[in-house]
Short mmCIF file of C-alpha atoms in Angstrom, two decimals:
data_model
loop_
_atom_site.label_atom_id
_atom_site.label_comp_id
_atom_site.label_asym_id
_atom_site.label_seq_id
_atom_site.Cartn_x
_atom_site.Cartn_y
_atom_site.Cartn_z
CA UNK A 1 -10.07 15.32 -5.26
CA UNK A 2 -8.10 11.99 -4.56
CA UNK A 3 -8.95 9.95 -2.01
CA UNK A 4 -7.81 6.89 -1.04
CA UNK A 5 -8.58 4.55 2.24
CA UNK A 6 -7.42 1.13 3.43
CA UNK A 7 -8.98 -1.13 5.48
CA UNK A 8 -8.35 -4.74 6.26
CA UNK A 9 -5.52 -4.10 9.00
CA UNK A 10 -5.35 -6.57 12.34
CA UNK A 11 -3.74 -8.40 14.91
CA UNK A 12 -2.57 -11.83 13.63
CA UNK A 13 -0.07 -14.62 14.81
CA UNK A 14 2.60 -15.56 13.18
CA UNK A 15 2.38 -17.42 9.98
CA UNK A 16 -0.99 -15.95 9.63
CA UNK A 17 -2.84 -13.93 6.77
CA UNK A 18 -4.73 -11.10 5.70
CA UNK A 19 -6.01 -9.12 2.96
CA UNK A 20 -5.92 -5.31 2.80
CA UNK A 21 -8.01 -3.39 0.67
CA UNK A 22 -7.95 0.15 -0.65
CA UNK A 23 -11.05 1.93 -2.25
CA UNK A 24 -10.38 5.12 -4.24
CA UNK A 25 -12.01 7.80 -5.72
CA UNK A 26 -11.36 11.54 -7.82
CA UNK A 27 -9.12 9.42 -10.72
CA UNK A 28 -9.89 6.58 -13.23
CA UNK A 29 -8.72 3.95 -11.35
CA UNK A 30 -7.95 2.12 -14.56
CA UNK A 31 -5.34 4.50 -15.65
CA UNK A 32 -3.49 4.93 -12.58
CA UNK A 33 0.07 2.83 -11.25
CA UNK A 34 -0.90 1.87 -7.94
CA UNK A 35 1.73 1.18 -5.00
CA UNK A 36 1.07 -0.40 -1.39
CA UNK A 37 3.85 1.17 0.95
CA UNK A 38 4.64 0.14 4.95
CA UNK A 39 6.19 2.05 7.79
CA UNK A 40 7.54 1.17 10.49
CA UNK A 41 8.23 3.27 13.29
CA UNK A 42 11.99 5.10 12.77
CA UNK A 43 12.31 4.00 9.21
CA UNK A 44 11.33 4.78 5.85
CA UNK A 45 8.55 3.45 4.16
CA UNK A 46 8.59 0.65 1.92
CA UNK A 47 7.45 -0.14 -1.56
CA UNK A 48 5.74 -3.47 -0.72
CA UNK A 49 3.84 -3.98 -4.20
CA UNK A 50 3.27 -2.15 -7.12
CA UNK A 51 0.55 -2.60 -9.77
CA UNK A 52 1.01 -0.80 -12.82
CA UNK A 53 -1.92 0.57 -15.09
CA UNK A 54 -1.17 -2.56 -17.33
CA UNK A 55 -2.06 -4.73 -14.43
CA UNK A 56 1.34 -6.63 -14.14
CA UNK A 57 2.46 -6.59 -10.70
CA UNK A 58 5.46 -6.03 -9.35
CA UNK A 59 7.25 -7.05 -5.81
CA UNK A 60 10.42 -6.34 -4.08
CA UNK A 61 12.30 -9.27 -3.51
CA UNK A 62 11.16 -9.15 0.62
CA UNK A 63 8.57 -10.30 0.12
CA UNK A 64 8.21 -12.07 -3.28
CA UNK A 65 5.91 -15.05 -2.45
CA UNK A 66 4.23 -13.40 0.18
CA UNK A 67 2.22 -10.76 -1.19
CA UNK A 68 -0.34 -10.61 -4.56
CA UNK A 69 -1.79 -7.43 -5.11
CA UNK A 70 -5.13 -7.18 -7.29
CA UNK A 71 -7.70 -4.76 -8.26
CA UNK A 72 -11.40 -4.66 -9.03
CA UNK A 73 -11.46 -1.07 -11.05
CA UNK A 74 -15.54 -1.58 -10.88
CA UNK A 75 -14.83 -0.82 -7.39
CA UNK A 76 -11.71 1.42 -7.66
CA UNK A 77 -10.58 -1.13 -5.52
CA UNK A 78 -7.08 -2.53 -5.25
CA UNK A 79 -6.10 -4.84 -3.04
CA UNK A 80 -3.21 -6.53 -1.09
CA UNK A 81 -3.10 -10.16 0.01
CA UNK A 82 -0.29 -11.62 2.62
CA UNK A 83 0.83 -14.84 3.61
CA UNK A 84 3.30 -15.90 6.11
CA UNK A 85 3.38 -12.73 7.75
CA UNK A 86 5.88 -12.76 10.38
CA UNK A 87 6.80 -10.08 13.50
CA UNK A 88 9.08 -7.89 11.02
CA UNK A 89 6.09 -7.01 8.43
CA UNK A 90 4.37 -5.61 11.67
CA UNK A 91 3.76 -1.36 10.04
CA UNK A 92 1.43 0.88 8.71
CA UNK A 93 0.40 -0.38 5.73
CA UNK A 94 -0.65 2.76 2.73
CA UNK A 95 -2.08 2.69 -0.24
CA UNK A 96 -0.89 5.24 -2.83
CA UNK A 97 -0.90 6.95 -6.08
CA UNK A 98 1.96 8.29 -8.10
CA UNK A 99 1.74 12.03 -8.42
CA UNK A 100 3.58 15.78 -8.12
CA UNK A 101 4.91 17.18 -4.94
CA UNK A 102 2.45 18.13 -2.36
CA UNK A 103 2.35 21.12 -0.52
CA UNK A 104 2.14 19.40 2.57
CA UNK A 105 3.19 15.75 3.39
CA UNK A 106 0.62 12.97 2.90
CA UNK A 107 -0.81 11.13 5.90
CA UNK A 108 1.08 13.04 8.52
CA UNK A 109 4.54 12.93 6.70
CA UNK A 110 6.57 9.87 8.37
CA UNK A 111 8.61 9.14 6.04
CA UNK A 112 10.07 10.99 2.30
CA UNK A 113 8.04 9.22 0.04
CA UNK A 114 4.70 10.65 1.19
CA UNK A 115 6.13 14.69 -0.13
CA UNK A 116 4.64 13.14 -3.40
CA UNK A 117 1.67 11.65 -4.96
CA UNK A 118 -1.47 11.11 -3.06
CA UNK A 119 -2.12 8.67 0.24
CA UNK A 120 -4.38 6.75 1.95
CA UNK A 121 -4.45 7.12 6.02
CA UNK A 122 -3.24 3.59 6.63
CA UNK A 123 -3.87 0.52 8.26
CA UNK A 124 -2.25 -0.87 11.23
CA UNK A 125 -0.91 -4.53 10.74
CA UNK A 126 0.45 -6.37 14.37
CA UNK A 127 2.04 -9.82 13.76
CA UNK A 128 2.58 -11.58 17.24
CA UNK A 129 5.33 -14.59 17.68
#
């Protein structure tokens, strides 16, 4: 079974940082595309980085500059580091894993993208002014 949690999620102040990690388990970690998603309330989620199975990374241009995602596969561990974060990256941040349609929606279905592929649960990130 897949299973994937993040952790890492906080309250910070503008301008600040913070690394979010995801450890999963049930796949070879090494084989997988990986994708970091956000929601935020009313919307859609996001694609906020993306690291293929090759390990090149790739970011939407929102937040180019910001963001480097990593991994440790001796850890099945990927994770997400942010700089500059500012009140408008305040979300839930996911981890996720490309896959089929689910039966049910992933991590309580807020937004389309989580019909597919497996989820995390999410971390909460708060960016005050």
């Amino acid at each position: 079974e897949v299973q994937l949690m993040e952790s890492g999620g906080g309250s910070v102040q503008a301008g600040g940082s913070l690394r979010l990690s995801c450890k999963g388990s049930g796949f070879t970690f090494a084989r997988q595309d990986m994708n970091w998603y956000r929601h935020k309330s009313g919307n859609e989620c996001e694609l906020v980085a993306s690291l293929r199975n090759d390990g090149s990374p790739y970011y939407p241009d929102f937040v180019k500059g910001r963001v480097t995602v990593s991994h440790d596969n001796a850890e099945n561990t990927i994770y997400l580091q942010m700089h500059g974060l500012q009140p408008e990256d305040t979300a839930v941040y996911y981890c996720s894993v490309p896959g089929p349609p689910r039966d049910r929606p992933a991590s309580g279905g807020l937004c389309y993208s989580q019909n597919f592929g497996y989820w995390g649960p999410g971390t909460q990130v708060t960016v005050s002014s």
